[in-house]
Short mmCIF file of N, CA and C in Angstrom, two decimals:
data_model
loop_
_atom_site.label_atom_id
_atom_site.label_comp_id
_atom_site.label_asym_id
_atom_site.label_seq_id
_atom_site.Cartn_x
_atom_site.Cartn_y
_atom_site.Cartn_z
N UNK A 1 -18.72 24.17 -40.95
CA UNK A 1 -19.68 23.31 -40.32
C UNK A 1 -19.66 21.96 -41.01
N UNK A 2 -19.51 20.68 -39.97
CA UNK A 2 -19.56 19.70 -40.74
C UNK A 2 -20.75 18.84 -40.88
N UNK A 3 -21.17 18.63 -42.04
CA UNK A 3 -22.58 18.17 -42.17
C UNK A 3 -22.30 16.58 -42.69
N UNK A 4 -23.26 15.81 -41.70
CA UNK A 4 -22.95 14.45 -41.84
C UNK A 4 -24.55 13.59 -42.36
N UNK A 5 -23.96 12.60 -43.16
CA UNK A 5 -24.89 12.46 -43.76
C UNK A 5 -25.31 10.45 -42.97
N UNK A 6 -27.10 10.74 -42.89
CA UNK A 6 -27.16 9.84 -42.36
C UNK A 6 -26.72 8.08 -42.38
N UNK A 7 -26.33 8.07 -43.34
CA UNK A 7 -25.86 6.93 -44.04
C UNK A 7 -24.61 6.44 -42.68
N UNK A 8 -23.51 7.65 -43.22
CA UNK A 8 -22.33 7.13 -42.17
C UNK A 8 -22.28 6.97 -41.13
N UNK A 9 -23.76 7.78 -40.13
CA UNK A 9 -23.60 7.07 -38.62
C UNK A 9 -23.92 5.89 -38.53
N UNK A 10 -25.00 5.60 -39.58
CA UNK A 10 -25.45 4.19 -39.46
C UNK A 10 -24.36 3.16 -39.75
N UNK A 11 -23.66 3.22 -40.51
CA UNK A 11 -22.35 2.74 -40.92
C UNK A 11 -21.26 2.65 -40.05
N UNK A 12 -21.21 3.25 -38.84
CA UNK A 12 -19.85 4.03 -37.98
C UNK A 12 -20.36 3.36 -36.91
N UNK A 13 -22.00 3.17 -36.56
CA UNK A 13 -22.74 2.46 -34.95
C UNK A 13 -23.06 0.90 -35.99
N UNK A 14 -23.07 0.37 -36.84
CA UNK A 14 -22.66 -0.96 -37.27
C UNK A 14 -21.38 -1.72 -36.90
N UNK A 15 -20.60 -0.64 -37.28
CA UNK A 15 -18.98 -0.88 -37.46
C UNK A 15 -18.31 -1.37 -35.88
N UNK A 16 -19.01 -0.02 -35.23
CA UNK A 16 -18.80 -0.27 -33.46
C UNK A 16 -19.44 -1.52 -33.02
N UNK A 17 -20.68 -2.04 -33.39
CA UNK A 17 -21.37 -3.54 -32.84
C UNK A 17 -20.58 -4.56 -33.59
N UNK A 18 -19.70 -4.20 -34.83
CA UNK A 18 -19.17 -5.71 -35.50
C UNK A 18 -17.54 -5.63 -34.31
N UNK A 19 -17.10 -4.29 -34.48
CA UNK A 19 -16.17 -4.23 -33.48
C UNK A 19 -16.31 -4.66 -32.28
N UNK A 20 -17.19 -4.65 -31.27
CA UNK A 20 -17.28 -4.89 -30.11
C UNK A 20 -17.68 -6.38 -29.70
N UNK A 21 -18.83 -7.25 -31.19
CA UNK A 21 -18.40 -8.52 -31.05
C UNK A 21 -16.89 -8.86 -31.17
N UNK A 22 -16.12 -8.48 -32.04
CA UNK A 22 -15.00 -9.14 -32.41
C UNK A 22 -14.21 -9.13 -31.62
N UNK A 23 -14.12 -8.00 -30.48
CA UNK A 23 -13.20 -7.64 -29.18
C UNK A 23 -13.75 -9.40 -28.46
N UNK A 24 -14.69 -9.08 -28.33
CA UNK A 24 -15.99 -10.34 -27.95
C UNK A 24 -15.07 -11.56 -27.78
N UNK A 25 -15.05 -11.96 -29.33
CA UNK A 25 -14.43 -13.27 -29.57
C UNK A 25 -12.96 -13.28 -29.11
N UNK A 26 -12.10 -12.09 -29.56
CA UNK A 26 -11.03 -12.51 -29.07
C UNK A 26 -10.98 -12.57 -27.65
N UNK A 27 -11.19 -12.14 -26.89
CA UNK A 27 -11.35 -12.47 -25.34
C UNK A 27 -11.82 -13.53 -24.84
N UNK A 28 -12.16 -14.24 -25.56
CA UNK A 28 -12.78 -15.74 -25.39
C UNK A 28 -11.66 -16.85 -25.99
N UNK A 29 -11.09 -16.07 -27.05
CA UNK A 29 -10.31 -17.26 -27.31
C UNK A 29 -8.88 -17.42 -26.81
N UNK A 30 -8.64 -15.59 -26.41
CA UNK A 30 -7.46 -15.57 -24.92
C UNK A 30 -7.51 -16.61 -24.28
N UNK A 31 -8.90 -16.22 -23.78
CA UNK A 31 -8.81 -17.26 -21.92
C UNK A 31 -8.68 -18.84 -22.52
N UNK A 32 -9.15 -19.20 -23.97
CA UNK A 32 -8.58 -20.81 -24.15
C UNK A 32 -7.26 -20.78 -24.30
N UNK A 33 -6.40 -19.79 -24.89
CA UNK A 33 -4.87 -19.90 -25.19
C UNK A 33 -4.63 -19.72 -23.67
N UNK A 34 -5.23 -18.93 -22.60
CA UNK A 34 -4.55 -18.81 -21.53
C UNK A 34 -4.68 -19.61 -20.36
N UNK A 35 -5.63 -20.42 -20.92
CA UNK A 35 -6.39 -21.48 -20.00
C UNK A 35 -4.60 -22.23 -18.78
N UNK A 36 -4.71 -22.42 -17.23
CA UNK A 36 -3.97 -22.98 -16.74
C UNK A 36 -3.62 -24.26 -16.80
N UNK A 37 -2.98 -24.83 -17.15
CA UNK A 37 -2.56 -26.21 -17.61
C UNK A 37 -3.54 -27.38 -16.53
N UNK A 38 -4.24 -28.05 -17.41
CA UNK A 38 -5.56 -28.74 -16.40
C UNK A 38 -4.65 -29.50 -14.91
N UNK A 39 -3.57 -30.19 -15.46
CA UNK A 39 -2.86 -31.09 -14.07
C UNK A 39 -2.27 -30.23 -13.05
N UNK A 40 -1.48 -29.54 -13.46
CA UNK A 40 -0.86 -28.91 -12.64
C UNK A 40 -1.21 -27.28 -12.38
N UNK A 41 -2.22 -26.72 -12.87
CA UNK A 41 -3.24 -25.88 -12.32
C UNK A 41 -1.86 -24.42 -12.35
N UNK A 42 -0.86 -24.82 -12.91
CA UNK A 42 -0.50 -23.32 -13.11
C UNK A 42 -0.57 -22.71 -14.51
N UNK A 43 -0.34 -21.72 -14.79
CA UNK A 43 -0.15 -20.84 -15.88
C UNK A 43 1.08 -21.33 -16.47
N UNK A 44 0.02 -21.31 -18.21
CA UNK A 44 1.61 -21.85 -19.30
C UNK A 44 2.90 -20.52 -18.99
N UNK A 45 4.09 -20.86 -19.10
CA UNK A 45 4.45 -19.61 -18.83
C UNK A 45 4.62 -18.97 -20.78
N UNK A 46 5.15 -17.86 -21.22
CA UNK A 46 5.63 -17.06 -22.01
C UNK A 46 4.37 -16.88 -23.09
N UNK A 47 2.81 -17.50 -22.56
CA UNK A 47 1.88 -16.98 -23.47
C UNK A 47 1.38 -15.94 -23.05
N UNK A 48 1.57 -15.08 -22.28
CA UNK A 48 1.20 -13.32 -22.28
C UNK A 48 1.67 -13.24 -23.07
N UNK A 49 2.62 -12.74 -23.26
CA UNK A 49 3.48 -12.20 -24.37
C UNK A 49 3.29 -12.70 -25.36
N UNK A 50 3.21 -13.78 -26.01
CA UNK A 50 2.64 -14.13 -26.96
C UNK A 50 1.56 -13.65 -27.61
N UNK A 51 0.66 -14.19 -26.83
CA UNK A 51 -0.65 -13.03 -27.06
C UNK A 51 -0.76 -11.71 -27.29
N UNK A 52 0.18 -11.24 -26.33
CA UNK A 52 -0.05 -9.94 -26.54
C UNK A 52 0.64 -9.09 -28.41
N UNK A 53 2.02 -10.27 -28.68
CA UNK A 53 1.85 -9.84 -30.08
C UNK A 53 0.95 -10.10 -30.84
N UNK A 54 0.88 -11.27 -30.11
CA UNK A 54 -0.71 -11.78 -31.76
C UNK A 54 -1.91 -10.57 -31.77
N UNK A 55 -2.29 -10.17 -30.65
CA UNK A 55 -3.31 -9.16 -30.65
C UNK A 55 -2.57 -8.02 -31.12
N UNK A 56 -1.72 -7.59 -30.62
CA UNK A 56 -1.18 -6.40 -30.38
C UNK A 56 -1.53 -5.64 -29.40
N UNK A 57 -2.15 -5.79 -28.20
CA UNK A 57 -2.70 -5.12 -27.27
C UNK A 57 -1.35 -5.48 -26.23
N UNK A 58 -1.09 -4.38 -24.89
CA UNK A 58 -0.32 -4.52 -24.06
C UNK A 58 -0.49 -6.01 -23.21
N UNK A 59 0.51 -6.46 -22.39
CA UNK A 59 0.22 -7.84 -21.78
C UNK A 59 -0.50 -7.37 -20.67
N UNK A 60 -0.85 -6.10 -20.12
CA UNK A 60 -1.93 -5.87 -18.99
C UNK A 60 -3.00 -6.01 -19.40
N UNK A 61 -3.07 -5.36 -21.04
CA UNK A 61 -4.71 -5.29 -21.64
C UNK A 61 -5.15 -7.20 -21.86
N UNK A 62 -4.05 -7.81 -22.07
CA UNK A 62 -4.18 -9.28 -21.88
C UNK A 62 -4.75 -9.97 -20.70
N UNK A 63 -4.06 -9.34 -19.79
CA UNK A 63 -4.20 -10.29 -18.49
C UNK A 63 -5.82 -9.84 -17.63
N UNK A 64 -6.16 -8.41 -18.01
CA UNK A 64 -7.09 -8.16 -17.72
C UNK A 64 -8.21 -8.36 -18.61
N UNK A 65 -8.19 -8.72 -19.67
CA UNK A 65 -9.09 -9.15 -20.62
C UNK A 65 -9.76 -10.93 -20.40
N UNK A 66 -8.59 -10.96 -19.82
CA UNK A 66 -8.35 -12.78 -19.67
C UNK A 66 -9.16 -13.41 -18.44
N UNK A 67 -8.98 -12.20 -16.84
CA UNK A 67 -9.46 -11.88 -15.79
C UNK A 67 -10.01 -10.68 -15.29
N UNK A 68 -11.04 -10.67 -15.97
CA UNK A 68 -11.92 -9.12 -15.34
C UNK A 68 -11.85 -8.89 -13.92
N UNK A 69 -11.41 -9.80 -12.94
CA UNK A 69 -11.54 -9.28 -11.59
C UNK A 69 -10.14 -8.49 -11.33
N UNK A 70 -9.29 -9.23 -12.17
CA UNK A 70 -7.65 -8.63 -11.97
C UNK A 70 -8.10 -6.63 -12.40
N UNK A 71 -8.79 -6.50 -13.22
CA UNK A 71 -8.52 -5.48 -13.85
C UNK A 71 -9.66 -4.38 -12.92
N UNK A 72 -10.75 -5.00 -12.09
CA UNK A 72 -11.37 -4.36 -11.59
C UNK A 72 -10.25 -3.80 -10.13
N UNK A 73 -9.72 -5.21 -9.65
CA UNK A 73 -9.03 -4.78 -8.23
C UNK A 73 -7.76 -3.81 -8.28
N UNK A 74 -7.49 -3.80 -9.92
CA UNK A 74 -6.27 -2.94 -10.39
C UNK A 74 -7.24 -1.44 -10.00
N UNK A 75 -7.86 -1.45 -10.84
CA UNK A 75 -8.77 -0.04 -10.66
C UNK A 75 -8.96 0.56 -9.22
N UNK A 76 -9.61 -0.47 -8.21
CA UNK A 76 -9.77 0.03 -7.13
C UNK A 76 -8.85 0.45 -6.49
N UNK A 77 -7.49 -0.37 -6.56
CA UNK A 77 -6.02 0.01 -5.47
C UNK A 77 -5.52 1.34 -6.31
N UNK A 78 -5.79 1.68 -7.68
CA UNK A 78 -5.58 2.71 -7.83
C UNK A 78 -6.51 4.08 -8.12
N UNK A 79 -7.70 3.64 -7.53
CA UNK A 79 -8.26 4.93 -6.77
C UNK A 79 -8.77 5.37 -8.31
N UNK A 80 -9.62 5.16 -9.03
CA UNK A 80 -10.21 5.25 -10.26
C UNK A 80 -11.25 6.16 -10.36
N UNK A 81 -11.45 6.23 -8.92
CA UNK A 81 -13.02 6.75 -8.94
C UNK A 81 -12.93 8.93 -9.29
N UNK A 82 -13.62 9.09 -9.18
CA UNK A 82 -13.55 10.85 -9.67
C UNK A 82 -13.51 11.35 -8.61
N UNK A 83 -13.88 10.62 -7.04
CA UNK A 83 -13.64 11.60 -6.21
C UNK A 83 -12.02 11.88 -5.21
N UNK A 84 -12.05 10.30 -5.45
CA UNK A 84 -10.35 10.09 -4.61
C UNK A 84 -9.27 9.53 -5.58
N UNK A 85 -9.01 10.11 -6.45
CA UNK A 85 -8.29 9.19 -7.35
C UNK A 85 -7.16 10.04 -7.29
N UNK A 86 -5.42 9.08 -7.70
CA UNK A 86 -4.15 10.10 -7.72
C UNK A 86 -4.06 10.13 -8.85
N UNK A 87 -3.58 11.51 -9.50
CA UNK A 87 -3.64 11.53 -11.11
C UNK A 87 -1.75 12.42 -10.95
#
C-alpha cells in the first residue's frame, strides 16, 4: 500500500500550475515566432520545424498550439467524440 504524504500532493498540484503556466508562455511566444510576415501576409516558411526543435514538441503539437481552431477542426474530421469515432 502506498502511503502518500501530504506535503507531495501539494508539491505535485504546484508543480502542475507552474507547468501549465509555462506551457502558457510558450504558446504565446510560438504565435510571435510564428506570427505571418506583416506585408505579405504569408507564413515564414521552415519555422515549424524550427520550433518544433526548440520545444521539442511534434510540428502538429506546434501548429495546433499556434492555432487552436486548426486543432479543434482536426478533431472533428477525425471523429474524436466517444460515440462515432474510428479508432
Amino acid at each position: 500500500m502506498l502511503v502518500s504524504n501530504p506535503g507531495d500532493e501539494r508539491e505535485l498540484t504546484e508543480a502542475v500550475v507552474a507547468l501549465r503556466a509555462a506551457e502558457e508562455r510558450v504558446a504565446a511566444a510560438l504565435r510571435v515566432f510564428l506570427a505571418r510576415d506583416p506585408i505579405t501576409g504569408r507564413p515564414v516558411h521552415g519555422r515549424i520545424g524550427r520550433a518544433a526543435d526548440i520545444t521539442g514538441w511534434g510540428q502538429q503539437r506546434v501548429k495546433e498550439t499556434v492555432t487552436p481552431a486548426l486543432a479543434e477542426r482536426r478533431r472533428s474530421q477525425r471523429g474524436d467524440s466517444k460515440e462515432g469515432g474510428r479508432r
